Tab-separated table of C-alpha atoms in Angstrom:
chain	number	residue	atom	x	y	z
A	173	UNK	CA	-25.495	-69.554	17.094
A	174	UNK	CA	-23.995	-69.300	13.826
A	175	UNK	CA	-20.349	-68.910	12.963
A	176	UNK	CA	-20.117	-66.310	10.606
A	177	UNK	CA	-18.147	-63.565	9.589
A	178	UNK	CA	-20.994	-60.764	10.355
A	179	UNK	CA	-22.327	-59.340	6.665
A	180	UNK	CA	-20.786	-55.815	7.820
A	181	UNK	CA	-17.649	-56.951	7.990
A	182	UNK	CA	-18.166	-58.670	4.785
A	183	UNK	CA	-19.391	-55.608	3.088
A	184	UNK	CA	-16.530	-53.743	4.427
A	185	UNK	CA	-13.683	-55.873	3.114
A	186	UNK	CA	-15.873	-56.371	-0.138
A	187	UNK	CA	-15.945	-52.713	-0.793
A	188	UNK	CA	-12.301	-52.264	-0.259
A	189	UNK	CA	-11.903	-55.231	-3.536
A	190	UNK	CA	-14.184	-53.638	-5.614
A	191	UNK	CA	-12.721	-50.229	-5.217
A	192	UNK	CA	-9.803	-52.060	-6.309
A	193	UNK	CA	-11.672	-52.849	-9.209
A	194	UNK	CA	-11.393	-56.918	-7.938
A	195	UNK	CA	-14.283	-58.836	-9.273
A	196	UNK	CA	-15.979	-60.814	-6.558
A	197	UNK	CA	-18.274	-63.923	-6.771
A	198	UNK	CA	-20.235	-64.883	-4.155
A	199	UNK	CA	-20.455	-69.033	-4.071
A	200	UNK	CA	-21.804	-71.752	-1.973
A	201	UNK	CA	-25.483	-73.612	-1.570
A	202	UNK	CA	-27.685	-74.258	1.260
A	203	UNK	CA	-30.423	-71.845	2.947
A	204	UNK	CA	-27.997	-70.090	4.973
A	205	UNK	CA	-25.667	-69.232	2.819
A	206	UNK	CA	-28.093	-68.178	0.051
A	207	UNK	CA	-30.560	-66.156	2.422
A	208	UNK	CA	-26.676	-64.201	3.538
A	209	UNK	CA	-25.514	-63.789	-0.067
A	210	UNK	CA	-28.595	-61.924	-0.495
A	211	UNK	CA	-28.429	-59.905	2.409
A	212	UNK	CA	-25.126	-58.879	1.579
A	213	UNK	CA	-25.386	-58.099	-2.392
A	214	UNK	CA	-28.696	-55.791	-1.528
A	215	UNK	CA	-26.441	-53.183	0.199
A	216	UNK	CA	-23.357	-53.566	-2.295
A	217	UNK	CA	-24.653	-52.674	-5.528
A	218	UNK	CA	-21.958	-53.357	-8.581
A	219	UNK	CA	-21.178	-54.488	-11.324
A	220	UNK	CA	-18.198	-56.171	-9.832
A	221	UNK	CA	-19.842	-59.054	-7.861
A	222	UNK	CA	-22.204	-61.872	-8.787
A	223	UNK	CA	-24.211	-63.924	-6.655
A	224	UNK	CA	-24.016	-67.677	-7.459
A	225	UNK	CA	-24.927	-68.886	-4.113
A	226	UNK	CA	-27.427	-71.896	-4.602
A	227	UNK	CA	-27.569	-71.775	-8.040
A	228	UNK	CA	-24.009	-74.047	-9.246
A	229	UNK	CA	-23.476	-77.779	-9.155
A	230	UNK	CA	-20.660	-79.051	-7.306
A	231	UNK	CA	-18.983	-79.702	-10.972
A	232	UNK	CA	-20.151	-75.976	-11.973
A	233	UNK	CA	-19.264	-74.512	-8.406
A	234	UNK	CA	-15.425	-76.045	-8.550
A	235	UNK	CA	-15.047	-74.811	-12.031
A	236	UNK	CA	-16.090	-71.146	-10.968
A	237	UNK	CA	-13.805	-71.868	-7.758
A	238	UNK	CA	-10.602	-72.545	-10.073
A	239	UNK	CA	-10.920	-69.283	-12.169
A	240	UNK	CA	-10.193	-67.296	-8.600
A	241	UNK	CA	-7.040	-65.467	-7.617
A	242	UNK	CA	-8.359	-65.756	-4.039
A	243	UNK	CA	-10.571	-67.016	-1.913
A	244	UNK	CA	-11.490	-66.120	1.475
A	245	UNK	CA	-14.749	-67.411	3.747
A	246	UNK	CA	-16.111	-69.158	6.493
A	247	UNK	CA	-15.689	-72.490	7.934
A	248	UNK	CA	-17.551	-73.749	5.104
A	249	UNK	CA	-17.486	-76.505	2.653
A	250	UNK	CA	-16.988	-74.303	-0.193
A	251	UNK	CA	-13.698	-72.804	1.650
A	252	UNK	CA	-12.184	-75.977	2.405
A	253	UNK	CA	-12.626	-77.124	-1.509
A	254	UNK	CA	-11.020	-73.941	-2.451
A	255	UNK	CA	-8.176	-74.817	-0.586
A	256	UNK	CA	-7.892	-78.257	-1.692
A	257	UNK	CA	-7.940	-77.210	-4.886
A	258	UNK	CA	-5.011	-74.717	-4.821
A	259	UNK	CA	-6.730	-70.955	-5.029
A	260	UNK	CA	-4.844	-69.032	-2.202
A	261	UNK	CA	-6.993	-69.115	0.556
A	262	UNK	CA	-8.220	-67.091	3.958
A	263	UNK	CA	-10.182	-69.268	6.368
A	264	UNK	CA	-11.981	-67.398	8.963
A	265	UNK	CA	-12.936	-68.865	12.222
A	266	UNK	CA	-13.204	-67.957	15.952
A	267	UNK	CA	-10.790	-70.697	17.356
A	268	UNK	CA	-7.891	-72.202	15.975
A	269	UNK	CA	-9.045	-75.494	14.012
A	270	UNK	CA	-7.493	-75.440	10.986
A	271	UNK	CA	-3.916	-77.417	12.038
A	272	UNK	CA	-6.235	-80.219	13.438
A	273	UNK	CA	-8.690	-80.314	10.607
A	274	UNK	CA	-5.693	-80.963	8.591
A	275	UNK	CA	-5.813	-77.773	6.170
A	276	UNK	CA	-1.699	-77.035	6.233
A	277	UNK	CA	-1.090	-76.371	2.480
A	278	UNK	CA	1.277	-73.388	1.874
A	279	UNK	CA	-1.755	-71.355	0.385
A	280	UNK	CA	-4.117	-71.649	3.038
A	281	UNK	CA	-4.272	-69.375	5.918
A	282	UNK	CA	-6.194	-69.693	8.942
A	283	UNK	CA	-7.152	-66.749	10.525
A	284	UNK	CA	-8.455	-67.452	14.317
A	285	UNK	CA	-10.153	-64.753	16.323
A	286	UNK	CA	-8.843	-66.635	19.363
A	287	UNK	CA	-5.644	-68.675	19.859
A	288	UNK	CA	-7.605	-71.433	21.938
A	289	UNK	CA	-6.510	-74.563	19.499
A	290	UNK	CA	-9.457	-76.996	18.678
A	291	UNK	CA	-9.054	-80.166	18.911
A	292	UNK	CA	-10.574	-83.534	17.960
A	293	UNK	CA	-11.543	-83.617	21.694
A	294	UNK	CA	-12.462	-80.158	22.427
A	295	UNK	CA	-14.503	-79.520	19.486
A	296	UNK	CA	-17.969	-78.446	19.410
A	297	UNK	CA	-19.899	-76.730	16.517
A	298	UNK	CA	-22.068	-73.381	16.253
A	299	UNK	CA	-19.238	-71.176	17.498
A	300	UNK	CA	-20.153	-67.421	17.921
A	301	UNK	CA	-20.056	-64.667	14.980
A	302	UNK	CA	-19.261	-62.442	17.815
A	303	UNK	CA	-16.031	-63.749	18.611
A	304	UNK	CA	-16.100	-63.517	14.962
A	305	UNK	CA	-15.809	-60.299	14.882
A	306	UNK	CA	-12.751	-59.964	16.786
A	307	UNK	CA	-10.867	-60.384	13.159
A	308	UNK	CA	-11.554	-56.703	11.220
A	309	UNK	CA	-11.041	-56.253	7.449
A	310	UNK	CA	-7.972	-54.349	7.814
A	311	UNK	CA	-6.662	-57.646	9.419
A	312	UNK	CA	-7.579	-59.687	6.205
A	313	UNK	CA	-6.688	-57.368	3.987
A	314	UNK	CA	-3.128	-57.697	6.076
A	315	UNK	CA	-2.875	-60.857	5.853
A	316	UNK	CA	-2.881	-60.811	2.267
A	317	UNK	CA	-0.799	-58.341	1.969
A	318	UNK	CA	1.925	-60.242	4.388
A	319	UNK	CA	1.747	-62.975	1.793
A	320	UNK	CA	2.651	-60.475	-1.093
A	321	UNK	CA	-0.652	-61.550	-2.574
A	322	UNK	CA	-2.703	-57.804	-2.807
A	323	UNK	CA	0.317	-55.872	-3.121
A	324	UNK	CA	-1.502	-53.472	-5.305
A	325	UNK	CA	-4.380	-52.608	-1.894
A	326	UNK	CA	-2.759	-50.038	-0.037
């Protein structure tokens, strides 16, 4: 089971930027992530995102990373060094982890589809993308919004 944000979700929220006229870029490495970058960008056609998934060096990926106004992803590697690094940040994930993990900078929010708090003894990996799902784009898009962030999405 993967934990993922499902790609129509993605799409969804990713439209809403880009009629916004937001550029996106699409970053991280490893099968997965490549094999859902490209799943997503064949649906969204624009000029305003780029695909960089599997293609960066750490070095080259943090550099692209610190040019953001936002980021916003999956329990993933790429997410957390956003976050460490300062860009404003959405974490998605189906429980709460993100207090334990240690993540409690003023610019990072975790958004949990379920309160359940995870915990060094109750964790377990390969969580569900449909619990997932429980968190909708309008509830993102919210949540930046609450932190005065996108004030210009209505």
């Amino acid at each position: 089971v993967v934990s993922r944000w499902p790609v129509e979700l993605w799409k969804e929220l990713i439209g809403t930027f880009i009629a916004y006229n937001w550029g996106i870029i699409l970053l991280g490495s490893g099968e997965k992530e490549i094999k859902f970058a490209k799943e997503l960008t064949k649906s969204i056609i624009s000029p305003n995102i780029k695909d960089t998934t599997g293609k960066l060096s750490l070095t080259e990926l943090s550099a692209v990373a610190s040019t953001c106004k936002l980021a916003i992803g999956n329990d993933t590697g790429t997410l957390h060094l956003s976050a460490l690094m300062g860009i404003p940040t959405i974490g998605l994930s189906d429980c709460n982890q993100y207090d334990w993990i240690g993540l409690r900078m003023p610019w990072f929010t975790g958004m949990s589809a379920r309160d359940n708090v995870v915990t060094h003894k109750t964790s377990h990996r390969g969580h569900s993308s449909e619990i997932l799902s429980e968190i909708t784009p309008e509830m993102v898009l919210l949540k930046f919004k609450n932190i005065n962030f996108l004030g210009d999405i209505n």
